[in-house]
Short mmCIF file of C-alpha atoms in Angstrom, two decimals:
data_model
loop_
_atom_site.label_atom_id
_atom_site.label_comp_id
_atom_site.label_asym_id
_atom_site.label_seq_id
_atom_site.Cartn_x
_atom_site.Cartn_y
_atom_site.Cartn_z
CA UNK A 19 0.00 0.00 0.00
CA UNK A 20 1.28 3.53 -1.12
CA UNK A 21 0.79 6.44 1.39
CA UNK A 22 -0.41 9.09 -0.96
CA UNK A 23 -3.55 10.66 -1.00
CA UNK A 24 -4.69 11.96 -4.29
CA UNK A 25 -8.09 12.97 -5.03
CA UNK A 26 -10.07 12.63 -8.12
CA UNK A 27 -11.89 16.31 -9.67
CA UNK A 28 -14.73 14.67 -11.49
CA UNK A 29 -18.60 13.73 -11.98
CA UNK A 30 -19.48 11.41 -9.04
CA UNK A 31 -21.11 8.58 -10.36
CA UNK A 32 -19.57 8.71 -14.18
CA UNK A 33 -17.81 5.82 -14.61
CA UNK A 34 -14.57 7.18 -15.67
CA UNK A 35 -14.35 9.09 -12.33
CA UNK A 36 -15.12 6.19 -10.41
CA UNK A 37 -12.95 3.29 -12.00
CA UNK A 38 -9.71 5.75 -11.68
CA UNK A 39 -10.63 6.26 -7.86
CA UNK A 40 -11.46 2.61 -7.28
CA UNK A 41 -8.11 1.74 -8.45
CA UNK A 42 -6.31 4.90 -6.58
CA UNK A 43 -8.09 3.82 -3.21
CA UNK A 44 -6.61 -0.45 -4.32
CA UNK A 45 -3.28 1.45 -4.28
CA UNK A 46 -3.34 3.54 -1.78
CA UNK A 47 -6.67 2.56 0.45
CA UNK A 48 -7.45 6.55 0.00
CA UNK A 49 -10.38 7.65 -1.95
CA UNK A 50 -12.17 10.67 -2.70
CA UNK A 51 -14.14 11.82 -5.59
CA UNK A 52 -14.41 16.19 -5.37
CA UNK A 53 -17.09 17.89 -7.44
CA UNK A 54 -16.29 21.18 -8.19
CA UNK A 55 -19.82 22.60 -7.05
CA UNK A 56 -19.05 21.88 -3.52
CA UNK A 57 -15.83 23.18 -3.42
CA UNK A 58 -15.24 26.33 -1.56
CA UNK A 59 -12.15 28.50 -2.38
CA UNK A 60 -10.77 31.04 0.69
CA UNK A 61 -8.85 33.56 -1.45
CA UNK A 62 -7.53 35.27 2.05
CA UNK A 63 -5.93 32.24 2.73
CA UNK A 64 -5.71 30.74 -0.76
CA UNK A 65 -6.94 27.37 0.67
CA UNK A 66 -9.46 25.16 -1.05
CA UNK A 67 -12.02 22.90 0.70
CA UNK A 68 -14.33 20.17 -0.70
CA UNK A 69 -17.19 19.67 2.04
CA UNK A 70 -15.00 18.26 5.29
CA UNK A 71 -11.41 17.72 3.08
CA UNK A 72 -9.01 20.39 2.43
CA UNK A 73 -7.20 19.92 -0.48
CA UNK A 74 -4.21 22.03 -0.33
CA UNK A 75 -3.40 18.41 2.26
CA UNK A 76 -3.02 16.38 -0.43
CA UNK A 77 -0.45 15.24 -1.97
CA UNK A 78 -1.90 15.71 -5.23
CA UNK A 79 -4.95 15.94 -7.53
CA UNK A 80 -6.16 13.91 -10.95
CA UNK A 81 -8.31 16.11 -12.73
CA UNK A 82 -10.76 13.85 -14.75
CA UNK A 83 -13.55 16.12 -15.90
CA UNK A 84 -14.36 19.30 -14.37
CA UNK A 85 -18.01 19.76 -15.58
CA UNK A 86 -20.54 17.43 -17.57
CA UNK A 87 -20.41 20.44 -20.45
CA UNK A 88 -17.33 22.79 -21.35
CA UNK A 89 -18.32 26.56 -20.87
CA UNK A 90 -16.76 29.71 -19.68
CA UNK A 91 -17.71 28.07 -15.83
CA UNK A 92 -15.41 25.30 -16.34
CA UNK A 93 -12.72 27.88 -16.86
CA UNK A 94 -13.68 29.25 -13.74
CA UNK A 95 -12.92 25.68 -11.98
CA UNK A 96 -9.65 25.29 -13.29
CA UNK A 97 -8.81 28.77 -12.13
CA UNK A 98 -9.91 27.42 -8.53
CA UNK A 99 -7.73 24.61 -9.26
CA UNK A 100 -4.63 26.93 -10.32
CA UNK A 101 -4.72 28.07 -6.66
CA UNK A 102 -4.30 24.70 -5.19
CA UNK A 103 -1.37 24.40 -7.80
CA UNK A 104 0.45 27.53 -6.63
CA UNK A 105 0.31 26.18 -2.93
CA UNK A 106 2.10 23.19 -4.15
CA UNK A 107 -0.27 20.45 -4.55
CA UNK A 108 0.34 18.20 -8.05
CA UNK A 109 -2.01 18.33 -10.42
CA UNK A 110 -2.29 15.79 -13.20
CA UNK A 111 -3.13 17.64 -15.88
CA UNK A 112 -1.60 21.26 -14.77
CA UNK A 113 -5.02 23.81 -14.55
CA UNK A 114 -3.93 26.05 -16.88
CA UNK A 115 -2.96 23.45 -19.78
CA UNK A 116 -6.10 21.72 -19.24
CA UNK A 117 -7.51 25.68 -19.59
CA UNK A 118 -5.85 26.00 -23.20
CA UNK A 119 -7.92 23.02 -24.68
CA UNK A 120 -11.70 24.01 -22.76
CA UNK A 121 -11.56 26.74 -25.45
CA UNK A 122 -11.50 25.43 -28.86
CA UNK A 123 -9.76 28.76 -30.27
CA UNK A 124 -7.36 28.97 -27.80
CA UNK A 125 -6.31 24.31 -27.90
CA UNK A 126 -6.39 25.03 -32.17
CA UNK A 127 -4.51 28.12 -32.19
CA UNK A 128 -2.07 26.46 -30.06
CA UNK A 129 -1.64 23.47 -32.25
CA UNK A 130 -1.59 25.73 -35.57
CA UNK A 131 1.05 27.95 -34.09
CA UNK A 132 2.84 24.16 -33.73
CA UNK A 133 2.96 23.67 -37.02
CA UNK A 134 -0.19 20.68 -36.25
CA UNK A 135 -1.92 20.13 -39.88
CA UNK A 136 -5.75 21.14 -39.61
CA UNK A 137 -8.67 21.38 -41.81
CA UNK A 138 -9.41 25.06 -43.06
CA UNK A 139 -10.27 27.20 -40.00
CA UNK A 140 -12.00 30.87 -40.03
CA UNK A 141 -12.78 32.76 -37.09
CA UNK A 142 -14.76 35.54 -37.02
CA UNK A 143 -17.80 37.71 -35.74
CA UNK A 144 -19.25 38.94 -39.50
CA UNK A 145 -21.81 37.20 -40.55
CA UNK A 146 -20.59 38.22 -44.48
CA UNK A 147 -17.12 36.77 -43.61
CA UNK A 148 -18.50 33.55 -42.22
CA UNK A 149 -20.74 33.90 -45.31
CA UNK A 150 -17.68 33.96 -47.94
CA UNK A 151 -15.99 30.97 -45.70
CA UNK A 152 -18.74 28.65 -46.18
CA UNK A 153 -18.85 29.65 -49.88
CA UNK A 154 -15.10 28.99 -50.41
CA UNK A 155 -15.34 25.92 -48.43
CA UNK A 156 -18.38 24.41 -49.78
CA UNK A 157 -19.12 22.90 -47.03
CA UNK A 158 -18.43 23.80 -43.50
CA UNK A 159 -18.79 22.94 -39.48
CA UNK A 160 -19.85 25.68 -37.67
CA UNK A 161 -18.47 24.61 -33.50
CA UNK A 162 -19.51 26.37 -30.23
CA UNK A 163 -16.12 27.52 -28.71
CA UNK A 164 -17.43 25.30 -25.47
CA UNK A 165 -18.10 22.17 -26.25
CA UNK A 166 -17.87 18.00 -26.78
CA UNK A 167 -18.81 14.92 -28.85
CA UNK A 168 -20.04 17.33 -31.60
CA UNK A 169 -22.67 18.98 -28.86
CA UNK A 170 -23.94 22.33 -31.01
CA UNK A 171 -22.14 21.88 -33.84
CA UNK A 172 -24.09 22.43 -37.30
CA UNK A 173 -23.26 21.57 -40.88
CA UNK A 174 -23.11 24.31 -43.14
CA UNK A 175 -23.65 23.72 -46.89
CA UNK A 176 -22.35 26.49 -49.85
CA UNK A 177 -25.36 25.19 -52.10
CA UNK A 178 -28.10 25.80 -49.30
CA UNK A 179 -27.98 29.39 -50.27
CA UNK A 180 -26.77 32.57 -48.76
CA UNK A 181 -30.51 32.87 -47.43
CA UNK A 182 -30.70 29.60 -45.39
CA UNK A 183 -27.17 30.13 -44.07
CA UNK A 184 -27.37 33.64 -43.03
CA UNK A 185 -30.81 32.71 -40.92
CA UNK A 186 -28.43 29.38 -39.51
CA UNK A 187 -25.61 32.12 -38.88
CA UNK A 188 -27.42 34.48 -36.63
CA UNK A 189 -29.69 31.81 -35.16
CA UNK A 190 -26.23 30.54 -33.87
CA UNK A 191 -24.33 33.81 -33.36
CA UNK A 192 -27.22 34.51 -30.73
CA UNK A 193 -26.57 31.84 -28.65
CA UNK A 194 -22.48 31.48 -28.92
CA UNK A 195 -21.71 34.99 -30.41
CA UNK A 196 -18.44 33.78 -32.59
CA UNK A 197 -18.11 32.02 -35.29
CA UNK A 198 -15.73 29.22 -35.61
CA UNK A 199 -15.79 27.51 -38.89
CA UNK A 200 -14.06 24.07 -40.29
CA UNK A 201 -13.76 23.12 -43.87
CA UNK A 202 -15.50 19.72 -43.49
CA UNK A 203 -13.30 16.94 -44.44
CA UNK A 204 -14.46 13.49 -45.50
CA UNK A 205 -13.88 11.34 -42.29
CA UNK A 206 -14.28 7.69 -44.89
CA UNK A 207 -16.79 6.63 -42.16
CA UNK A 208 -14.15 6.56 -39.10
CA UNK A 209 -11.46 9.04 -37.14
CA UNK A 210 -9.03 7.94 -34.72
CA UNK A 211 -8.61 8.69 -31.08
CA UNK A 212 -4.71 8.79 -30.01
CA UNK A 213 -3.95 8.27 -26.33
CA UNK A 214 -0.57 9.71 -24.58
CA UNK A 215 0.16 9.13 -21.15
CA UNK A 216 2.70 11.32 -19.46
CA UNK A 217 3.46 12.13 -22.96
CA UNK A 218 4.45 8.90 -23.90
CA UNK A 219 2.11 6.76 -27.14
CA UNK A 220 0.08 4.60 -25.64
CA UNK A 221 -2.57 2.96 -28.64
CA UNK A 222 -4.57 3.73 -31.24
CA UNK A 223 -8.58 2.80 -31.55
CA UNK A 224 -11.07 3.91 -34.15
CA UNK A 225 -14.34 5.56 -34.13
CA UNK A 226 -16.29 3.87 -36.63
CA UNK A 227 -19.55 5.88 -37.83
CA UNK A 228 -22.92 3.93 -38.05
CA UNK A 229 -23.13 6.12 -41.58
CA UNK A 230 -26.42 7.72 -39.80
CA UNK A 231 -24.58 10.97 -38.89
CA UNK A 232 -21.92 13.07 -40.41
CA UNK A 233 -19.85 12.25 -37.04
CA UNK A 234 -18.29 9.52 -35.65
CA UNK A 235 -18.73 10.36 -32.21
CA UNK A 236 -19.74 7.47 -29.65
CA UNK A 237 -22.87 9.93 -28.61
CA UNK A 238 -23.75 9.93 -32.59
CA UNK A 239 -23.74 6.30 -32.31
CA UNK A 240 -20.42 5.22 -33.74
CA UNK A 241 -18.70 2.15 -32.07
CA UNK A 242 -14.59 2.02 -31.15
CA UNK A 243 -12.47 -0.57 -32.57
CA UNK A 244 -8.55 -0.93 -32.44
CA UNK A 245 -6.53 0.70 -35.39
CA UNK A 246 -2.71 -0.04 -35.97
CA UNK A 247 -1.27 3.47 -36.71
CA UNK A 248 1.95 3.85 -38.70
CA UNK A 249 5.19 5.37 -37.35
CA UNK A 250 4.31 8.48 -39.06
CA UNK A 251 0.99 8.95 -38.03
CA UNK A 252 2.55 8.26 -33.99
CA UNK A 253 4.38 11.02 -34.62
CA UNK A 254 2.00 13.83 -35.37
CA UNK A 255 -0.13 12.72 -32.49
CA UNK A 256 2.84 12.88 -30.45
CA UNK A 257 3.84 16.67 -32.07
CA UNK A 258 0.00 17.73 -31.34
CA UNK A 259 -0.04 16.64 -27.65
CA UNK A 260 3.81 18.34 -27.07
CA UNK A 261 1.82 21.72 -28.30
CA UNK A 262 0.56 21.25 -24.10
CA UNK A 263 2.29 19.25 -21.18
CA UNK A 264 -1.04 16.93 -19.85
CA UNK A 265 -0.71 14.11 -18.46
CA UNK A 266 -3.01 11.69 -20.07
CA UNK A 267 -4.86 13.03 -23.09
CA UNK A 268 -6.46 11.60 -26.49
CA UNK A 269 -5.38 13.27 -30.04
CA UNK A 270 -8.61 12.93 -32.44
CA UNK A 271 -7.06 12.49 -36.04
CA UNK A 272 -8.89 12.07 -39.17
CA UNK A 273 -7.24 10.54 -42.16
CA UNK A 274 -8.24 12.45 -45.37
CA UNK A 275 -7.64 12.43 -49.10
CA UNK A 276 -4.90 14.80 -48.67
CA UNK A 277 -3.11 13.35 -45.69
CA UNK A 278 -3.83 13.05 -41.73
CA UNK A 279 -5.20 16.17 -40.27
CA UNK A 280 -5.77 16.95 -36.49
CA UNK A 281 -9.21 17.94 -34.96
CA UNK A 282 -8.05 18.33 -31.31
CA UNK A 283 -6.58 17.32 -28.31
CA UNK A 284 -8.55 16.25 -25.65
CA UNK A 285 -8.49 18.47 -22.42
CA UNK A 286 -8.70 15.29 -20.02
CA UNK A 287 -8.51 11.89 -22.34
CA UNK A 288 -11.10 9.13 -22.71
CA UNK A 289 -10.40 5.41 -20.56
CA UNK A 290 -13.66 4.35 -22.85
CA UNK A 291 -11.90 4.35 -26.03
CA UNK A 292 -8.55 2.93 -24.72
CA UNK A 293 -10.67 -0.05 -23.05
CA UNK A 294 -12.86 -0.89 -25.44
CA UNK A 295 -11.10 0.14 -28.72
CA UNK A 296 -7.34 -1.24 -27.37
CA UNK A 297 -8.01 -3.28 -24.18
CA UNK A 298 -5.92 -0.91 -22.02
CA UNK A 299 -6.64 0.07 -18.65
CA UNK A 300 -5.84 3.63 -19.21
CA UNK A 301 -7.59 4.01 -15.83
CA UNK A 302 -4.95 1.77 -14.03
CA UNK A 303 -2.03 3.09 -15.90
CA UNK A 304 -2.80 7.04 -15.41
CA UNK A 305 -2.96 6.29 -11.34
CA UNK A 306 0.34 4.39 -11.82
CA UNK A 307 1.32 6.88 -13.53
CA UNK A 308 0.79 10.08 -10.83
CA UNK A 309 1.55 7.60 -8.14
CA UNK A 310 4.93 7.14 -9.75
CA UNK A 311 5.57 10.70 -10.25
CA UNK A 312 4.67 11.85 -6.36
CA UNK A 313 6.65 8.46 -5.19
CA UNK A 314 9.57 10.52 -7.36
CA UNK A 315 9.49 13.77 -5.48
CA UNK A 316 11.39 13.07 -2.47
CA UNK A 317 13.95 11.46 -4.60
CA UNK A 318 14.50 13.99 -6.92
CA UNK A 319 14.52 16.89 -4.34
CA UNK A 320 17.42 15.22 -2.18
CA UNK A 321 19.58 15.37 -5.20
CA UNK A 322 18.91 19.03 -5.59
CA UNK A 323 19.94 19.34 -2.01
CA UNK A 324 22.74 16.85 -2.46
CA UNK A 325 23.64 18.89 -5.81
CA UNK A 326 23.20 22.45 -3.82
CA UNK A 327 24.90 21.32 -1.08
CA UNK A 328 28.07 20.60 -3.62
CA UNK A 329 28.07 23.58 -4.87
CA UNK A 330 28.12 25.42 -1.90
CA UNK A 331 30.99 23.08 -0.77
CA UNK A 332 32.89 23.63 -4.08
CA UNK A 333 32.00 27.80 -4.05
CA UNK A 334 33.53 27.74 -0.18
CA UNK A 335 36.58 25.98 -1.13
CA UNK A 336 37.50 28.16 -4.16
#
């Protein structure tokens, strides 16, 4: 038994919370599950308390999910979370890389700015300029900055006229107030989900459409199945995820007529896909994985010393 206690931020009763605290409280016999709306952040004292547990105590945190939707609230959370950082506690993913990918600007800026091939993005407030981008595209997905498994995202079609589009533009813009546009590329009836664990490749699985939606999301009702990915195609998942430094996340990839092109990186990872898709415990290996890193701490800090200490020894002797 490892004395650590490390906490899981997620949804109690999801399934992916639970099985990664079930296996943190086999390794540890420590378990708790924190849900951000009970959490209570003391900015005088910059502690942070979830009902009867304070977690600035711990000796670190897994953040899993921090709402059911993505939304400017969620930022909010991780902000909370940034705090319990800055005291000193680990976080697996760090707060403010898991901030970068809540907001789908900000996570695909970041991975164009990496040189990370994407389809044909246009950004903007003008209904005329989204206008001209679904005309030059032919056929676009309009995406909610906030948002998952295709939630609120609408296909957008050059030959549907600028009437229909313009009424499906503001319709939108009322609700989300930016425009965020994709070229739509043909996804051949699958895309592939890419999961990294401490950086490191861990498999491949495929999300295979059931060719009654334009998405191959699980919600949409596509089903995962394991996918051998090339050397090549390892390596642009692994050049995406180095765009942030997360612990365990999932690189969606779609393979397209004119090569492999990157959707997004996941802001927490999926254990579904991993399971079912791969047959990997990505549950079990992620708390390995933080229990590994804390168990390295101690280590790693007496050498510092040691290495301070040295130099101070060699400084007084010169």
């Amino acid at each position: 038994m490892i004395n650590k206690r490390i906490a899981v931020i997620g949804i109690p009763g999801k399934w992916s919370t639970e099985v990664l605290a079930n296996h943190l409280e086999q390794r540890t016999g420590y378990r708790c599950v924190v849900d951000m709306a009970d959490v209570v952040l003391e900015l005088e004292t910059g502690q942070l308390r979830y009902r009867d547990t304070l977690l600035n105590a711990l000796d670190g945190v897994i953040i899993k999910k921090i709402s059911a939707d993505y939304s400017p609230a969620a930022d909010d959370r991780l902000r909370m979370l940034s705090s319990l950082e800055a005291n000193g506690v680990r976080c697996f993913s760090s707060p403010h890389q898991v901030s970068r990918l809540i907001n789908r600007l900000e996570g695909t800026a970041a991975l164009a700015a990496g040189g990370v091939p994407l389809p044909a993005t246009r950004v903007t407030e003008s209904t005329d300029a989204a206008l001209e981008a679904i005309q030059t595209f032919g056929k676009a997905i309009l995406k909610p900055l906030y948002s998952t498994k295709a939630r609120g995202m609408v296909v957008l079609k050059a030959a549907d006229g600028v009437k229909t589009n313009s009424q499906k533009l503001e319709k939108f813009k009322a609700k989300h107030g930016l425009f965020y546009l994709q070229q739509f590329v043909n996804l051949g009836g699958q895309d592939l989900g890419m999961v990294f664990l401490g950086g490191e490749y861990l498999c491949t699985y495929a999300r295979v459409g059931d060719g009654k939606a334009w998405n191959t999301t699980i919600h949409s009702g596509g089903k995962y199945q394991p996918y051998d990915a090339s050397p090549e195609l390892i390596e642009l998942g692994r050049k995406a995820q180095a765009c942030f430094d997360l612990s365990f996340t999932t690189v969606d990839i779609a393979l397209t007529d004119a090569g492999p092109v990157v959707f997004e990186v996941s802001a927490f990872g999926g254990f579904s896909g991993a399971k079912k898709g791969c047959g990997i415990d990505a549950a079990e290996k992620l708390g390995d994985y933080v229990l590994s890193q804390l168990e390295a701490e101690p280590a790693e800090a007496a050498e510092a010393a040691e290495a301070a200490e040295a130099a101070e020894a060699a400084e007084a002797g010169e």
